XYZ file of C-alpha atoms in Angstrom:
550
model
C -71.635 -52.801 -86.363
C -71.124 -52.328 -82.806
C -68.161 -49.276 -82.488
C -65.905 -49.787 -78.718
C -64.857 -46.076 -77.663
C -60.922 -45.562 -77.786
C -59.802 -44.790 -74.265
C -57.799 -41.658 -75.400
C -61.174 -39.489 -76.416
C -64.005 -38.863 -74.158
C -64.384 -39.455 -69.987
C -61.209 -40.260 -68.248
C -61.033 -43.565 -66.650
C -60.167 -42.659 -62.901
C -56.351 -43.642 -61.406
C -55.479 -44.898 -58.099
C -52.717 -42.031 -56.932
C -55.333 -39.170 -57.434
C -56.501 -38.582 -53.830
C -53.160 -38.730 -52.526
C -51.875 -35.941 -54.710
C -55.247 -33.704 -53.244
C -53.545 -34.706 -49.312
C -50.040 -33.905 -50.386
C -51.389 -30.082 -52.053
C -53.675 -29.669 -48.819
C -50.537 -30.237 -46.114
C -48.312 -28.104 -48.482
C -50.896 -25.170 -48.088
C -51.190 -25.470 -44.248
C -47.471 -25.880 -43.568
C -47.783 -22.240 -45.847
C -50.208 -21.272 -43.409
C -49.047 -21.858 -40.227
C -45.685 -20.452 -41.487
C -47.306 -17.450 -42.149
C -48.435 -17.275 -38.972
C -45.831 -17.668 -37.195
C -43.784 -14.898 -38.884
C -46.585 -12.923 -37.749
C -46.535 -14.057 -34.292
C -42.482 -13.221 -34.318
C -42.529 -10.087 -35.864
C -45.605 -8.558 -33.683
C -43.896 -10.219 -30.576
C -40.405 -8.760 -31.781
C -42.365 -5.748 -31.761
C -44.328 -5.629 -28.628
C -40.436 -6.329 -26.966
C -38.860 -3.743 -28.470
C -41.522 -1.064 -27.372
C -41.488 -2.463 -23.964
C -37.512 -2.676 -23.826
C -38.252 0.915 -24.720
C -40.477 2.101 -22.585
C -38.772 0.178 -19.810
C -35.244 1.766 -20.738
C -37.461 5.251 -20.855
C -38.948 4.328 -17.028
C -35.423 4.198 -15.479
C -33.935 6.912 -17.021
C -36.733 8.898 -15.932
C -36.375 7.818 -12.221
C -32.889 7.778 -11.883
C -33.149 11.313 -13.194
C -35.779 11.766 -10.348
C -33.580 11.088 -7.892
C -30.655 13.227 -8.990
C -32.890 16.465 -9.281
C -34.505 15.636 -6.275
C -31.150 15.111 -4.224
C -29.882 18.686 -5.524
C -33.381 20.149 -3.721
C -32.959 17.569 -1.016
C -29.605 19.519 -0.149
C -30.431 22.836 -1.016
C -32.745 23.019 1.200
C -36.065 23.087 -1.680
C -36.921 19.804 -0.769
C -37.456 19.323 3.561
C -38.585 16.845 5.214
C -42.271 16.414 6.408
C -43.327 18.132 2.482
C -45.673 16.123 0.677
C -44.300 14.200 -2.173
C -44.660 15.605 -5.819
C -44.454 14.343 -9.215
C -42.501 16.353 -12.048
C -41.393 16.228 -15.583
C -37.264 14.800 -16.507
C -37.316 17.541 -19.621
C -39.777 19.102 -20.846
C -43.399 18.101 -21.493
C -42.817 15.690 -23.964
C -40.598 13.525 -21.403
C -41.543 10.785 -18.727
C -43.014 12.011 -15.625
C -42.210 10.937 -12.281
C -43.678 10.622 -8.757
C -41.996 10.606 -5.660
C -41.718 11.086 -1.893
C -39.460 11.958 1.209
C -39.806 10.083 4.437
C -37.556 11.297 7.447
C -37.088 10.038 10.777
C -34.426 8.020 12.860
C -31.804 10.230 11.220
C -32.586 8.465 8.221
C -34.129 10.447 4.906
C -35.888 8.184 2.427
C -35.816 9.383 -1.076
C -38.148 7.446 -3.664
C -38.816 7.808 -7.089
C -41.398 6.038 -9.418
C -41.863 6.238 -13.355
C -44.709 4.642 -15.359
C -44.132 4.514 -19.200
C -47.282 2.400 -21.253
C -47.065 -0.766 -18.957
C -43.575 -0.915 -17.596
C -42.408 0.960 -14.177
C -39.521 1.609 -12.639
C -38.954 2.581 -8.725
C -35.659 3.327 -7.256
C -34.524 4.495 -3.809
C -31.749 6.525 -1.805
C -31.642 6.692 1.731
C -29.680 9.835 3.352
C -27.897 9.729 6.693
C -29.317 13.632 8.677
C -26.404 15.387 10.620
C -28.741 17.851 12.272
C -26.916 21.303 14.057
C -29.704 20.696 16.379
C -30.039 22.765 19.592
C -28.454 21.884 22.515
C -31.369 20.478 25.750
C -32.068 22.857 28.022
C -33.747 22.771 31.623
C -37.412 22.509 31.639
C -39.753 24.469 34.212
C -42.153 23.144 36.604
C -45.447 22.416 35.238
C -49.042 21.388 36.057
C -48.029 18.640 38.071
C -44.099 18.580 39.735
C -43.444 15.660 41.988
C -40.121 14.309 43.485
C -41.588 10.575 43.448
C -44.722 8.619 41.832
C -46.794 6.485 44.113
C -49.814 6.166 42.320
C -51.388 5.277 38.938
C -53.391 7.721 37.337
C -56.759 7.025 36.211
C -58.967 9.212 35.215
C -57.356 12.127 35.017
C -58.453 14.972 33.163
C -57.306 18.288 31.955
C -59.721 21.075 31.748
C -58.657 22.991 29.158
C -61.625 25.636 28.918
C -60.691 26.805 32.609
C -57.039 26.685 32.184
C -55.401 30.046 32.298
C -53.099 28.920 29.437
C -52.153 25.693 27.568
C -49.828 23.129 28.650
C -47.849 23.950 25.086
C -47.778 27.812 26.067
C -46.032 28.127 29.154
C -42.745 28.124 28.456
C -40.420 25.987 30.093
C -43.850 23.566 31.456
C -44.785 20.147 30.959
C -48.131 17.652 32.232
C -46.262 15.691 34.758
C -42.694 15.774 35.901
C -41.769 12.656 38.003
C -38.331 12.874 39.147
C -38.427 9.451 40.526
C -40.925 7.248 40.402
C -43.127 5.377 37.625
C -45.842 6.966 36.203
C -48.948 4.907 35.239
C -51.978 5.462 33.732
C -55.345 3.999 31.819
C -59.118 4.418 30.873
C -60.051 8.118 30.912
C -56.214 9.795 31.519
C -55.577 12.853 29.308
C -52.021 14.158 29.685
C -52.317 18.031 28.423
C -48.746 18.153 27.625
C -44.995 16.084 27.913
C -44.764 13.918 30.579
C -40.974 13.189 32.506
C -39.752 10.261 34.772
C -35.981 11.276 35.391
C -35.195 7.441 36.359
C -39.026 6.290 36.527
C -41.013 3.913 34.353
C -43.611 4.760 31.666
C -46.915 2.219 31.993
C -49.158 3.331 29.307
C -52.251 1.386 28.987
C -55.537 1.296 26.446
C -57.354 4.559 27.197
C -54.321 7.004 28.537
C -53.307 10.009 25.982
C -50.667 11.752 26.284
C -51.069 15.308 24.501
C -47.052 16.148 23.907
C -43.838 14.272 24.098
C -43.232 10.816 26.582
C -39.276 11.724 28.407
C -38.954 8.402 30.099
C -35.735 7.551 32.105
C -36.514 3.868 32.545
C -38.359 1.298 30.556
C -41.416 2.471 28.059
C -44.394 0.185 27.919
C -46.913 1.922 25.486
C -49.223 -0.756 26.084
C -52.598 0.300 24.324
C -52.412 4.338 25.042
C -51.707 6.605 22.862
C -48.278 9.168 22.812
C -49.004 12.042 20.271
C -46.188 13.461 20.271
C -42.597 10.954 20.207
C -41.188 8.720 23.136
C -37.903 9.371 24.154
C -36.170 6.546 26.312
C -32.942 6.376 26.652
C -32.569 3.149 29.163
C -31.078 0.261 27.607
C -33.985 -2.061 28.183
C -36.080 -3.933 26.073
C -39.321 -1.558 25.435
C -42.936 -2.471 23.898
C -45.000 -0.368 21.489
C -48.164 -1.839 21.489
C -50.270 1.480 20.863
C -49.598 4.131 18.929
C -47.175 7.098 19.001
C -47.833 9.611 16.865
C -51.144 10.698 14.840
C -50.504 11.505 11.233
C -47.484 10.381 8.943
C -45.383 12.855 7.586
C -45.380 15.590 10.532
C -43.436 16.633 13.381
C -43.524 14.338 16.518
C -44.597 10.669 16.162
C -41.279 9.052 16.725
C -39.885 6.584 19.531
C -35.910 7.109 20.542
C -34.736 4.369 22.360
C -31.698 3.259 23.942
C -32.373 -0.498 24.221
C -34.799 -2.681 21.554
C -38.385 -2.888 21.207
C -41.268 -5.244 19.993
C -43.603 -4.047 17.747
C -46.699 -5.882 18.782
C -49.981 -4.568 17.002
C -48.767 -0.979 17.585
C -48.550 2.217 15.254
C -45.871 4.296 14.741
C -46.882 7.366 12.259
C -42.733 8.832 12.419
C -39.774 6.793 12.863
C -38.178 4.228 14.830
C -34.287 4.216 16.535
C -33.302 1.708 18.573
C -29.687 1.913 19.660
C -29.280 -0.904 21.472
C -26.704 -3.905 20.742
C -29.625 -6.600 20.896
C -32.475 -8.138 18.928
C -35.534 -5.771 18.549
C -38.890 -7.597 17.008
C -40.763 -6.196 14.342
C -44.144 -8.520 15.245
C -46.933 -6.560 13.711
C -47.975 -3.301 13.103
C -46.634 -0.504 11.081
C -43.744 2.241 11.263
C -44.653 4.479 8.578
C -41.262 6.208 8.594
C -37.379 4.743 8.769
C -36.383 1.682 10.923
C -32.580 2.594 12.016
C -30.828 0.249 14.245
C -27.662 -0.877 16.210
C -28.420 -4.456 16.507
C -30.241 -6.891 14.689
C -34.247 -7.570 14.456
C -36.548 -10.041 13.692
C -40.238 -10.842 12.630
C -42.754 -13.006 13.483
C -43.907 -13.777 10.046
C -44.849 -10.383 7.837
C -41.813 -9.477 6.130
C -40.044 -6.076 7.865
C -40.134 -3.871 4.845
C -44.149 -4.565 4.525
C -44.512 -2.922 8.339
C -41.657 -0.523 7.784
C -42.491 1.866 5.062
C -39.581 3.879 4.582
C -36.091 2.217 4.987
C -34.741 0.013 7.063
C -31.092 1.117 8.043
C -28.227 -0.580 10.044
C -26.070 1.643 12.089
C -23.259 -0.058 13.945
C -22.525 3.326 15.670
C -26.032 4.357 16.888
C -26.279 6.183 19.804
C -28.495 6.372 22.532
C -30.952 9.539 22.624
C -30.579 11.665 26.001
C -32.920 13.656 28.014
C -33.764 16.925 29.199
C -32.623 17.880 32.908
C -35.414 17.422 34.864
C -35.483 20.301 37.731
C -34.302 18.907 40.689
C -35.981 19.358 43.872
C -36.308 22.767 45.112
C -36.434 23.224 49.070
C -38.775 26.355 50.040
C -38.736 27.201 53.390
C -40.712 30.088 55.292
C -38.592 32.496 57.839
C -40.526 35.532 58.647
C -39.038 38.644 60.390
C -40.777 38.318 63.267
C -44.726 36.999 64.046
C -46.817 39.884 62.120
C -43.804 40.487 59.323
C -43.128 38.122 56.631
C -40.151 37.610 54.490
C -38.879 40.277 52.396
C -39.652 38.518 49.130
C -43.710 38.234 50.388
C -43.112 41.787 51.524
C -42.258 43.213 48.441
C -45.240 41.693 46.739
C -47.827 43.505 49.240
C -48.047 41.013 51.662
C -49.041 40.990 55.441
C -48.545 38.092 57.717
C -50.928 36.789 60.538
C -49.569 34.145 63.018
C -52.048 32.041 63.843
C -52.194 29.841 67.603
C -54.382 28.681 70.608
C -57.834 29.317 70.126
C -57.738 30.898 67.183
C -56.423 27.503 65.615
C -60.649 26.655 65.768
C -60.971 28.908 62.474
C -58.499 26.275 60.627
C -59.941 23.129 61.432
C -62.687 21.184 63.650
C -66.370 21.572 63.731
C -65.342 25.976 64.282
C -63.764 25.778 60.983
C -64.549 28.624 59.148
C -61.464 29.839 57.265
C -64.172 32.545 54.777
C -65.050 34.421 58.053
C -60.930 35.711 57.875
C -60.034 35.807 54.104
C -63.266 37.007 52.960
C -62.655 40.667 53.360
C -58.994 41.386 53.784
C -57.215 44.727 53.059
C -54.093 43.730 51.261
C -52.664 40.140 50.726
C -52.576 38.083 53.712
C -50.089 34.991 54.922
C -51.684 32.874 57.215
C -49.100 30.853 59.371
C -50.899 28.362 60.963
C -47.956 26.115 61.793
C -48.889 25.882 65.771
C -52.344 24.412 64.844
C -52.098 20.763 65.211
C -55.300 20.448 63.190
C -53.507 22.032 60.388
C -55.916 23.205 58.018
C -58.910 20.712 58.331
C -62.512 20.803 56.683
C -63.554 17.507 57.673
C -65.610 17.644 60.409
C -69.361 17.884 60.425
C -69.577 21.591 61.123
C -66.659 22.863 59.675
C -68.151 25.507 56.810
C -67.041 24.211 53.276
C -67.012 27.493 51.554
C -63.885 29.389 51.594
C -63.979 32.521 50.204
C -61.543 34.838 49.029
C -61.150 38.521 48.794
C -57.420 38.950 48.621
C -54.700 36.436 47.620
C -54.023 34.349 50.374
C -51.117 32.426 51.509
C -51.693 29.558 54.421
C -48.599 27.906 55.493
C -49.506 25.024 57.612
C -48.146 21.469 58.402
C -50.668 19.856 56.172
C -54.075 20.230 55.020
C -57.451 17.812 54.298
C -59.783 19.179 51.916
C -63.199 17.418 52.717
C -65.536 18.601 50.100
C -63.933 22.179 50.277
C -65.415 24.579 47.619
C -62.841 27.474 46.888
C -64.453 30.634 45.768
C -64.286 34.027 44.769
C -65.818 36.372 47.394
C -66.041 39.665 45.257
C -65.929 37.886 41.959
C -62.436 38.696 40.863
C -59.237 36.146 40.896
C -57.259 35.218 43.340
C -54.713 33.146 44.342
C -54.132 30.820 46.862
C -50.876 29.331 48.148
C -50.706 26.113 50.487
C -47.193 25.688 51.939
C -45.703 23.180 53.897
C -42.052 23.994 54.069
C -39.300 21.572 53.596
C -38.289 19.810 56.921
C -34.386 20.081 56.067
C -33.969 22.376 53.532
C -30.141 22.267 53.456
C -30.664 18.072 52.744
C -31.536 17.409 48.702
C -34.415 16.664 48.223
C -38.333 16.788 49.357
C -37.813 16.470 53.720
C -40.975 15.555 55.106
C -40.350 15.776 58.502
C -42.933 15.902 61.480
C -45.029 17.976 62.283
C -45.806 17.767 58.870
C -47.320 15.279 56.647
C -49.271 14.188 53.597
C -52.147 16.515 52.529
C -55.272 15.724 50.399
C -58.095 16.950 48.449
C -61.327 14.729 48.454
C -64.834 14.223 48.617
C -65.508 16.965 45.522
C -63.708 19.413 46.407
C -63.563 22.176 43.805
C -61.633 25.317 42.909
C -63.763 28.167 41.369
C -62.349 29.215 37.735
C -61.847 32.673 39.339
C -59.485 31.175 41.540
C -55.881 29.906 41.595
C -54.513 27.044 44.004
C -50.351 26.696 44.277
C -49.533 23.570 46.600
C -46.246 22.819 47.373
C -45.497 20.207 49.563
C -42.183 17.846 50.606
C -44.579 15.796 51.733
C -47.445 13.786 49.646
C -50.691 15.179 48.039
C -53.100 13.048 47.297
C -56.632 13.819 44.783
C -59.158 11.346 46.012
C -63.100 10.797 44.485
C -64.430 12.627 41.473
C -66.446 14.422 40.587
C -63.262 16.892 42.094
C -61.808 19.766 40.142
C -58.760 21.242 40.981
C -57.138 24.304 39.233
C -53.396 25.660 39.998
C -50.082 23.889 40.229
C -48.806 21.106 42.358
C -45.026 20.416 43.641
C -44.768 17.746 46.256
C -42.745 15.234 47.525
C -45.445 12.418 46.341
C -48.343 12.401 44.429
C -51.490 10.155 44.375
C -54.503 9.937 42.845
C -57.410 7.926 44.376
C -59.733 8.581 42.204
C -60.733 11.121 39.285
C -59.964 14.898 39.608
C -60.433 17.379 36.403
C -57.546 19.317 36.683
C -57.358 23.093 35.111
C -53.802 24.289 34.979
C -53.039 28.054 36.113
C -49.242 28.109 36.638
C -48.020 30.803 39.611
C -44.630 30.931 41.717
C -43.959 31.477 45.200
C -41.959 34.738 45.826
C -38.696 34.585 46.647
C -37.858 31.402 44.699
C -37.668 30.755 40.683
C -38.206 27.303 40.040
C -37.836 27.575 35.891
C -40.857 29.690 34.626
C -39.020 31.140 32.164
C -36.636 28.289 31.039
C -37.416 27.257 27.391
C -38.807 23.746 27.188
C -36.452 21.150 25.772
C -34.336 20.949 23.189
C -34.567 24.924 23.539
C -33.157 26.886 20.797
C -29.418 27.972 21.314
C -26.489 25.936 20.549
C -27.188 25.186 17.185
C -28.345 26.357 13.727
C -30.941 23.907 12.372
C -28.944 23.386 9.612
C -29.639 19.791 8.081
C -26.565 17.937 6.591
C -27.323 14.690 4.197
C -25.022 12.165 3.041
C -26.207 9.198 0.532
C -25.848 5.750 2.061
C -27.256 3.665 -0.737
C -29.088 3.588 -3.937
C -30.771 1.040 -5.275
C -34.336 -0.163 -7.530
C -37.001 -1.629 -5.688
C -39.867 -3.783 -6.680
C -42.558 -1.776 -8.113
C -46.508 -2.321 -7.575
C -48.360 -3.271 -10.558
């Protein structure tokens, strides 16, 4: 008998709902999952945020704690300006560390600190107004070159320091060039050993002029390519142009620009700071200032935002005043009286010398084809004036015969009505140093100023012409003296009424004075050092945090 199987023992029969209870179980389990997950996700984000909170909370403490210690040094005295920055500890070695540096210029001191804790930083900043008991300007003495009036640019011209007596920076009271009126101008191949001064004269300062020292400009400053080492100072209220550089390394002395007007920036360099105290609208074009930025006006760019070309701060200052400059010697008249026609004035005198007046014939030593000024100076007994005021040659080497050398044995004085220098080699005649004076008095020397009056007039030195390093040349003439064609040397001091340059001259500087008259040789050089204490007052202006670098 055939037996049917009852449904209740043995293989299940399958039902239709069983793969939808598998989905339901699978979905359950991955809604678990992702869950999971994103507790995970929450708590290790939770985490990370808290430690960063933390460390970012840790960051400013440690700089704002920065700049309080720092501002105690800054005004103690510890800290001065032009020190490298530092970095130190907020308490003891377990805390943050921070870095941070000190930029001064423009009367402006930049304090800034920086703090790195894991990945977050913090910066902040505090700029400083400096009251400075600074010394009170003093006159400056005459230096290499001293003239009443510029008429001339100067190109290339060369100091020589290995022949000099002295540097530029080491005779007090001296500068490069003093231009009491008058623009001074220069390019390609112009080395200015020291400061250069224009009492109301221009500055023109193109690609290839240096000037060693300071720039004391009394009219409008075009640094147009050339380079100022030391700072410009120009007080005119103008509108100037720094399109080289001033300075040469950030953080030292010298390398600012004080100016009484506003500037543009265009391409130029500024290694110090930047003042500009005039009421208008100075542009910041392109370049850099590496220091402070203080103004009186307003300023605006030509697309680079000002604090990425000003490094330290930039500082409004609604009272700003203009800088001033040192007194510039004003002209000194020299005249030459003697006692009678074999005794000179007491003041030569007294330094051992003798005088010889010099006329008719005897005027064919000084100048024409006869010339042959060695043949009297070359062996002298004692210091000797030569007053050859009645030659009407003056003192001529020009002509075809006239004997180049002159040779000295003695100092020498030669006052004449002018001189020309035609390849004229100046020379020692028993090896030792000498000096040589030319002189052309002063036409009116009770009128100010240089009086060129005839007989006299302009002088020059030309056609290589050279001084020995043994000797020593002193010119002083109202009238103008003029260096014309290299390769020409020249070695002494100049004060005239004009000076030009028509070509290159390498020029030695071996400062002397004429007896009798004291033209500032021993005047300290500006800003001197009486009147004030050097005492450095600072005030906060502002705080604030600044964007840090990653």
């Amino acid at each position: 008998m055939l037996v049917t199987p009852s449904p209740s023992r043995g293989r299940r029969l399958p039902r239709e709902d069983d793969g939808s209870t598998l989905i339901t179980v699978l979905i359950v389990m991955l809604v678990l999952t992702v869950g999971a997950l994103a507790l995970s996700a929450v708590i290790v984000n939770t985490t990370g945020m808290l430690t960063g909170s933390s460390n970012r909370a840790k960051a400013q403490a440690a700089v704002d704690a920065g700049i309080a210690a720092q501002t105690v040094r800054l005004e103690n005295g510890t800290l001065v300006c032009g020190a490298a920055g530092g970095s130190a500890k907020v308490n003891g070695a377990s805390s943050p560390s921070y870095s941070y540096t000190l930029v001064c210029g423009a009367g402006i001191a930049t304090l800034r600190t920086t703090a790195r804790v894991g990945a977050e930083a913090a910066t902040r900043q505090a700029v400083f107004s400096m009251a400075e008991d600074a010394a009170l300007p003093t006159q400056g003495g005459p230096g290499l070159f001293y003239t009443y009036g510029m008429s001339t640019r100067l190109n290339s011209y060369v100091f020589d320091a290995a022949h000099s007596e002295v540097g530029i920076d080491d005779f007090v009271g001296s500068a490069g060039v003093y231009a009491s009126t008058g623009k001074i101008e220069c390019g390609s191949g112009s080395v200015f050993p020291g400061d250069i001064y224009t009492k109301t004269g221009a500055l023109q300062l193109d690609s290839g002029c240096t000037v060693e020292g300071n720039a004391y400009i009394g009219d409008k400053a075009n640094v147009n390519g050339g380079t100022i080492k030391g700072s410009l100072i120009a007080p005119k209220n103008d509108s100037h142009n720094i399109a080289g550089t001033i300075g040469t390394t950030a953080g030292t002395a010298g390398g600012n620009a004080f100016l009484g007007g506003t500037f543009t920036l265009n391409n130029g360099t500024v290694y110090g700071s930047v003042t500009a105290s005039g009421s208008g609208t100075s542009t910041l074009g392109s370049g850099t200032i590496k220091g402070n930025f203080r103004y009186k006006g307003s300023y605006g760019i030509w697309g680079t935002p000002a604090n990425q070309i000003v490094k330290g701060a930039l500082v409004k200052d609604a009272a700003l005043a203009a800088p001033t400059l040192p007194e510039i010697p004003d002209w000194q008249d020299v005249s030459f009286t003697p006692v009678n026609s074999s005794t000179p004035p007491a003041a030569w005198a007294a330094e051992g010398y003798k005088l010889t007046t010099v006329s008719g014939t005897a005027c064919e030593k000084w100048s024409g084809n006869s010339a042959d000024v060695t043949s009297l100076a070359g062996s002298l007994t004692s210091p000797m004036i030569f007053d050859i005021r009645q030659c009407s040659g003056g003192f001529d080497t020009n002509a075809g015969g006239a004997k180049k050398e002159v040779k000295v044995n003695k100092d020498i004085a030669v006052i004449a009505t002018h001189w020309y220098l035609s390849g004229t080699k100046f020379s020692s005649a028993d090896g030792n140093p000498h000096t040589i004076f030319l002189i052309t008095p002063d036409g009116q020397p009770a009128v100010a100023g240089p009086q060129c009056t005839l007989p006299a007039k302009g002088s020059e030195q030309l056609n290589d012409s050279s001084v020995d390093p043994k000797i020593a040349i002193y010119i002083y003439t109202p009238c103008q003296m003029k260096f014309n064609s290299s390769p020409a040397t020249f070695r002494g001091q100049v004060y005239s009424g004009q000076l030009a340059f028509g070509g290159g001259v390498k020029v030695a500087f071996a400062p002397r004075h004429i007896p009798g008259y004291d033209f500032g040789k021993d005047v300290e050089p500006w800003p001197g050092t009486e009147g004030g204490t050097g005492a450095t007052t600072f005030t906060l202006l502002s705080t604030h945090d600044v964007a840090t670098t990653p």
